[in-house]
Structures are given as structure tokens and as C-alpha cells.
XYZ file of C-alpha atoms in Angstrom:
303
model
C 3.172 -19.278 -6.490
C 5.851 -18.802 -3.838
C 8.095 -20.909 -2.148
C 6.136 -21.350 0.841
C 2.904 -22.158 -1.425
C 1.329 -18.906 -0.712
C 0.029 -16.300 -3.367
C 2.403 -13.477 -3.596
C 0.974 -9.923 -4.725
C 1.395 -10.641 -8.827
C -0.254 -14.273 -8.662
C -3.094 -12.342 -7.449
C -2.797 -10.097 -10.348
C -2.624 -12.986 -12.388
C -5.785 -14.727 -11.560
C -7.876 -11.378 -12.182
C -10.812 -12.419 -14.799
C -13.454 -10.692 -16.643
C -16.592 -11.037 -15.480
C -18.849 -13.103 -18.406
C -21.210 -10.675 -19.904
C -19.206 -7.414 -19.295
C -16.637 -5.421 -20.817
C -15.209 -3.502 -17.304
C -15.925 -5.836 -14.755
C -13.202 -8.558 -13.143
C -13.628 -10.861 -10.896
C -10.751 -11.840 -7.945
C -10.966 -13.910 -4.736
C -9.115 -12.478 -2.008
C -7.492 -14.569 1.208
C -7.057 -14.194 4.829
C -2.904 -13.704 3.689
C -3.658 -10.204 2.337
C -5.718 -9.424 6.249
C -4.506 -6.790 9.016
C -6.059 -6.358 12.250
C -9.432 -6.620 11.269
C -9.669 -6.602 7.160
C -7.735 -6.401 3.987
C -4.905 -4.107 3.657
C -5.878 -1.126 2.200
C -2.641 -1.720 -0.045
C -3.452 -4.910 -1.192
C -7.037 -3.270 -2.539
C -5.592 -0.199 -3.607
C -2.330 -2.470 -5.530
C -5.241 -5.182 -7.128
C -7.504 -2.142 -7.861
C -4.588 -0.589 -10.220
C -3.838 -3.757 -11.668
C -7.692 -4.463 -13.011
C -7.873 -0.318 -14.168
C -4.540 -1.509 -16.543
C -6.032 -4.547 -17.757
C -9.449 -2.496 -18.687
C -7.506 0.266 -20.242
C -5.293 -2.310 -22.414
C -8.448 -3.665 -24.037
C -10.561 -0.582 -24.171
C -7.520 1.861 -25.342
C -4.356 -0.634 -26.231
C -2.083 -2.260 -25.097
C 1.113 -0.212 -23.818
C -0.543 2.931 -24.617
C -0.933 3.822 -20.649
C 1.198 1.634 -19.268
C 1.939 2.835 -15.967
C -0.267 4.406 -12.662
C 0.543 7.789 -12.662
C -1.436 8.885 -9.339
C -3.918 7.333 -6.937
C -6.438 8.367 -4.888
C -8.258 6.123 -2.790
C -11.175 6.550 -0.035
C -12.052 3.473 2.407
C -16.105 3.278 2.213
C -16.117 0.160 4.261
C -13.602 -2.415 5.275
C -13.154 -4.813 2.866
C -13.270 -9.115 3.709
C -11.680 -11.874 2.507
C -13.826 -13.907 -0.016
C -14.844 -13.372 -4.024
C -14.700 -9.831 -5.318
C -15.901 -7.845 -8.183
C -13.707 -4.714 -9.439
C -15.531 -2.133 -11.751
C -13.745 0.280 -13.996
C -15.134 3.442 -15.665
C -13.560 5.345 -18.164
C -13.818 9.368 -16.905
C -11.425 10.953 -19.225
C -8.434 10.673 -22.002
C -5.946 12.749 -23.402
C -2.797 12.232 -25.272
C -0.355 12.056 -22.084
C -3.042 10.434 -19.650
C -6.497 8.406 -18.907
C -8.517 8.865 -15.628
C -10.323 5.710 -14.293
C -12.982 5.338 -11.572
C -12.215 1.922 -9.820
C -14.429 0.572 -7.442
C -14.454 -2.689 -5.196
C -17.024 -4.398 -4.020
C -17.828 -8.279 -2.863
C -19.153 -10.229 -5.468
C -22.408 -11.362 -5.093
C -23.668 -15.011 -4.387
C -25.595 -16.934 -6.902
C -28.716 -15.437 -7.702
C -28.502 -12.316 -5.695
C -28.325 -8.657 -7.650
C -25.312 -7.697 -9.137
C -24.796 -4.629 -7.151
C -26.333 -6.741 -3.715
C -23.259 -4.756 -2.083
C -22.177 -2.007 -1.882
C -18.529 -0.323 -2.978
C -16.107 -0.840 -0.488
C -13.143 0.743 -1.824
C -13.496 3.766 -4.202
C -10.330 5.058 -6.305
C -9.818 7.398 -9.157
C -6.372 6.758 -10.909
C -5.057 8.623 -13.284
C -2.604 5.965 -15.898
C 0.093 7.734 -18.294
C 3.612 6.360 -19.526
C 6.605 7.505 -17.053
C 9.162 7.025 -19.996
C 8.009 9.551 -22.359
C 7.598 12.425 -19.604
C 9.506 15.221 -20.144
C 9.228 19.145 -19.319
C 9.840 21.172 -16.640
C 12.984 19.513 -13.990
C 14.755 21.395 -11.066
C 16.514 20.090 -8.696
C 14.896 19.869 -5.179
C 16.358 19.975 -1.967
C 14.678 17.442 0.175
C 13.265 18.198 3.747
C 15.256 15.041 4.966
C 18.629 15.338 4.085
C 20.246 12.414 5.199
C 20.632 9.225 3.316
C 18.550 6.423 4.111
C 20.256 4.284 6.974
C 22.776 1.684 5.392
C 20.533 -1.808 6.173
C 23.620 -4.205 7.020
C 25.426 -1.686 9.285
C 22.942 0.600 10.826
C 19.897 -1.450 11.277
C 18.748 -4.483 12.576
C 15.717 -7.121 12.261
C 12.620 -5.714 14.397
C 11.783 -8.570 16.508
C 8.831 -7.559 17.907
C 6.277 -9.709 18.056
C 3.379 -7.328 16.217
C 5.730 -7.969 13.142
C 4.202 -11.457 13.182
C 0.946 -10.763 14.125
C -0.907 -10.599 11.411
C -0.793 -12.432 8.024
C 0.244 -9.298 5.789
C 3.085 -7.936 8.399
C 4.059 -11.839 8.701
C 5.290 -11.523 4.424
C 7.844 -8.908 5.607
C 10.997 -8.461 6.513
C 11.380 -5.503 8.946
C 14.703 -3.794 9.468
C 15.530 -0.677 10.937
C 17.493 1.752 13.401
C 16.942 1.222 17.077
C 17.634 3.933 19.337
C 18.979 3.269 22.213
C 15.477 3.509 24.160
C 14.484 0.085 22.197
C 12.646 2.443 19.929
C 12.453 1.247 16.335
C 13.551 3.953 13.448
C 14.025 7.124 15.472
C 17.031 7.885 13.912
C 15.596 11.112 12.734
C 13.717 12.413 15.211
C 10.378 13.402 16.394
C 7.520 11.258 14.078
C 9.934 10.443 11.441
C 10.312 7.031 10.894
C 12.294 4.396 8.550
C 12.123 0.900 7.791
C 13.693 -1.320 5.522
C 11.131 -3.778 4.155
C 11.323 -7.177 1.855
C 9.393 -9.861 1.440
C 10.395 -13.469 3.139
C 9.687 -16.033 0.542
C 12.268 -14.121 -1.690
C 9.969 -12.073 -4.004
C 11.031 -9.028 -5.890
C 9.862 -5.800 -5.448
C 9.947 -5.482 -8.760
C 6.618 -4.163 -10.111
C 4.689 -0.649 -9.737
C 1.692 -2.563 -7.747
C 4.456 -3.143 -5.250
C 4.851 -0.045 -4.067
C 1.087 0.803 -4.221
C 1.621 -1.941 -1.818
C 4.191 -1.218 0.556
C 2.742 2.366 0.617
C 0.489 1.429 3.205
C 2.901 -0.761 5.475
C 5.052 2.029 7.206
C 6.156 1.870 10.598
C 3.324 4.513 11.847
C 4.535 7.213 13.316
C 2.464 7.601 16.245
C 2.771 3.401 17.156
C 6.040 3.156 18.027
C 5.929 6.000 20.722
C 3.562 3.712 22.597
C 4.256 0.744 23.945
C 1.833 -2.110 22.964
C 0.181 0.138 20.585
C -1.667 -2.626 18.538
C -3.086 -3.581 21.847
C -4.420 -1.072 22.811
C -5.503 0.747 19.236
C -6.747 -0.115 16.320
C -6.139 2.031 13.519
C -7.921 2.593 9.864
C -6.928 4.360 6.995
C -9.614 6.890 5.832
C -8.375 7.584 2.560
C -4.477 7.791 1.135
C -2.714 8.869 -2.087
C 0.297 7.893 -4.134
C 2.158 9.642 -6.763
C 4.130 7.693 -8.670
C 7.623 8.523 -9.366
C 9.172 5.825 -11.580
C 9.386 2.218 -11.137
C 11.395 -0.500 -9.391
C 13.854 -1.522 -10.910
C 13.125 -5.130 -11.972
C 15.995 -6.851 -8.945
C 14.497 -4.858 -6.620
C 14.677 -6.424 -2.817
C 14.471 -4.039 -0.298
C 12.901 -0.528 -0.161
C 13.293 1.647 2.261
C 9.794 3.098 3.758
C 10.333 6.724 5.436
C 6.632 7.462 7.019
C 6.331 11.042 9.296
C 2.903 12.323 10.954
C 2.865 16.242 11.547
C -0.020 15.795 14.274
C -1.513 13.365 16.527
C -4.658 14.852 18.012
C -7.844 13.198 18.853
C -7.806 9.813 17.591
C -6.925 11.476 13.977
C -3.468 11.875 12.499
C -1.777 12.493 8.626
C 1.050 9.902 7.911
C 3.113 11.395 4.575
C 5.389 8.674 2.790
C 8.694 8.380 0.938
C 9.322 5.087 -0.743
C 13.499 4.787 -1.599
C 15.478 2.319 -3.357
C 18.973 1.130 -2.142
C 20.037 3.992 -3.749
C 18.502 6.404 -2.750
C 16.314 7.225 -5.513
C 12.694 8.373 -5.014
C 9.954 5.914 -6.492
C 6.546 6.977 -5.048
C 4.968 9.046 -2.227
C 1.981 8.390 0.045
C -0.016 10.336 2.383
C -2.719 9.082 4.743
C -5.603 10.295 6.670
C -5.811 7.425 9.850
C -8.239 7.302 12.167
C -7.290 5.322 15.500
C -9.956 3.348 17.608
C -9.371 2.134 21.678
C -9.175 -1.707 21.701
C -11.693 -2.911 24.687
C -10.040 -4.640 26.811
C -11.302 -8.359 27.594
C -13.347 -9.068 30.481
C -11.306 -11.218 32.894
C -13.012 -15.168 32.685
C -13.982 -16.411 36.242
């Protein structure tokens, strides 16, 4: 438990339990700390989701044998609540290198309703493998963004706008980045490229795999910050996204730095692609969404 008496991401992990009568079932109870807008962070399912697919490969296949997510892909069926949850794993393939799972979330049903009373919310298929023994083909690539992430004491500074705070899963974070001089937060590159430093405030690491599962869907979105009082007047969901893997955190892992662009905007549908950095500079995952963006009614004034 953290300092401030609220689950971080791994004590969730931790209280992940099989079901009683199944061998690829587990049971978890979500909060209202893991909630955006209007649901559960699409992270947060995606990061829990990965964690239950390791735990049902361990006792179906061995432990350590596929120890890490290799690749994700999730689709968003419906949003998901806070409450008790059921997880479902199905083995679709293995090979020597790498095991495919089917991973599916769905609320768990009250006492003496059907098991499958609801329906999948979340649907993933994750492919698991073990990043230390890859080898094989390895050129070096010239990235598309050349520059070095922004240095987080000197060039950036704590966002202290109040959507930071506004829900309980932004409220974990600390947010640092450039700000242009328009007040604009990390448009130091240009156009719909954005960067953001982010930590957590009660002091956890970032020191596990499901982490950046995790922080893969808490960019600064591209589109957002071009607007003011975006959240206002939008709400946004995430039809789908994908991570690839690219090694893991190192174990004293704080910060990592977020770089999110979106190559078009157009009619309440936009991409966001993701690069997840250490301090140094080193690449550990990438992301890429497909969000759709909703207008927010606006009240109707009281008399």
C-alpha cells in the first residue's frame, strides 16, 4: 500500500485471485482511484489485463518461461466501472520464442446470476516472450525526432493546470513539461508533438513492465492542449490502442518521459502514436491509439 493509503498499480496486481472452480479465470475489484472522466483508464485495464495473462501462463506453461509482454493489442467493447471484475485468459498459440493469449474483462457477476451475466468489456490479445534472450537482426535507426528529450529540472516545469487534478488517475501524477511561451504545455517540438515528464506522487517506482502498459495511455493528447478548456468541452475515448514492448524499466525508475503526436484531427476522430523514454533516453515501449472525441453538453443554467 502507498504512503497516502491508496492502492498503487502492483497492489492491484497483487490482490488478483483465481476464481474457485477454474483454471483461467481471476477475480479483481477495481476502485474509483483507477477512474477518468467517465470510467476506468483504459491503461489500468489494459496493465491488470497483462498481469492476470502472466499469472495464467506461469501455471499453465511455467514459471519464467514467458516472462515478459511482448505486444498488446487492445479494443474498448464498452467502458469499463469500478466494482468486482472477472479476467478470462485463453491460450491461442505457443512456440519456442512466444505464447499468444486472448484476455478478456468483464464485471463479475452478483451472487446467483450467470457467469457470463455481462458481457466483455475490454478485449486484448497479447503476445508474452522473454526480452533477454532476443537476438537477430539489429540496425541502427535514425529516429523521426531527433532531439533529446527535454532535460526535466532545467527545461520544464510542473503543469499546474487544474485538469491535472481533476480526476483520480491524473491526480497520481506528476506532470512536467516545456511551456511555450503561449502558456502552451510541451510544444517544444512543434505542430501535434507533445512531451511530458510523468511520476507518480506517493513516491512509487516505475519500475515494472505493467507500468508502462500504464502510462501508455496518459499522454498529454495532442489535439487537447491546442484548445483551451478542452476537457470541458470534450470528452474523449480510446477505441482501441497497441503497445510494443521494447525492454523494461529499469528497477529505480522515477520519471519517464511520454512523447505522444497525432498526424490528423478530423471529425471527432484522431490517431495518437507514443514513445515512452527513460532519463536516458532509451526507448522502452510504443503506443498508438485510435480516439474518438465526444461534445460535452453544456449545463442548463438553474433559475
Amino acid at each position: 500500500m502507498s504512503s497516502r493509503g491508496r492502492p498503487n498499480l502492483l497492489d492491484v496486481v497483487s490482490s488478483l485471485s483465481s476464481v474457485p472452480g477454474t483454471r483461467n479465470q481471476y477475480a479483481v475489484k477495481i476502485t474509483r482511484d483507477w477512474c477518468t472522466q467517465h470510467s476506468v483508464l483504459g491503461g489500468f485495464s489494459t496493465a491488470i489485463m497483462l498481469a492476470a495473462g502472466q499469472r495464467f501462463l506461469d501455471q499453465e506453461l511455467g514459471v519464467g518461461r514467458y516472462p515478459d509482454p511482448v505486444h498488446a493489442f487492445v479494443q474498448f467493447l464498452h467502458m469499463v466501472h469500478p466494482g468486482p471484475s472477472i479476467i478470462t485468459c485463453t491460450l491461442l498459440r505457443v512456440s519456442k520464442k512466444q505464447s499468444v493469449l486472448q484476455v478478456e474483462l468483464a464485471r463479475a457477476p452478483k451472487l446467483g446470476e450467470d457467469s457470463d451475466s455481462y458481457p466483455t468489456t475490454t478485449l486484448g490479445i497479447f503476445t508474452y516472450g522473454d526480452i533477454s534472450k532476443e537476438k537477430g537482426l539489429t540496425q541502427e535507426t535514425r529516429p523521426v525526432i531527433t532531439r533529446p528529450p527535454p532535460d526535466r529540472l532545467t527545461e520544464c516545469v510542473t503543469i499546474d493546470d487544474p485538469v491535472v487534478s481533476s480526476t483520480p488517475v491524473t491526480a497520481k501524477m506528476n506532470w512536467v513539461a516545456p511551456r511555450s511561451p503561449q502558456g502552451l504545455w510541451g510544444h517544444r517540438l512543434g505542430g501535434h508533438n507533445r512531451e511530458v515528464w510523468l511520476s507518480f506522487r506517493d513516491g512509487s517506482k516505475l519500475s515494472d513492465v505493467l507500468h508502462l502498459a500504464y502510462l501508455s495511455d496518459l499522454p498529454l493528447q495532442p489535439p487537447a492542449t491546442h484548445i483551451p478548456d478542452f476537457y470541458a468541452k470534450y470528452a474523449i475515448s480510446t477505441l482501441c490502442l497497441s503497445i510494443e514492448f521494447k525492454r523494461r524499466p529499469d528497477p529505480s525508475t522515477d520519471w519517464i518521459m511520454v512523447r505522444s503526436n497525432s498526424n490528423k484531427v478530423s471529425n471527432g476522430r484522431y490517431d495518437a502514436a507514443l514513445q515512452l523514454l527513460d532519463e536516458r533516453g532509451d526507448l522502452l515501449a510504443l503506443s498508438n491509439h485510435v480516439v474518438f472525441t465526444s461534445d460535452l453538453k453544456p449545463r442548463p443554467a438553474r433559475l
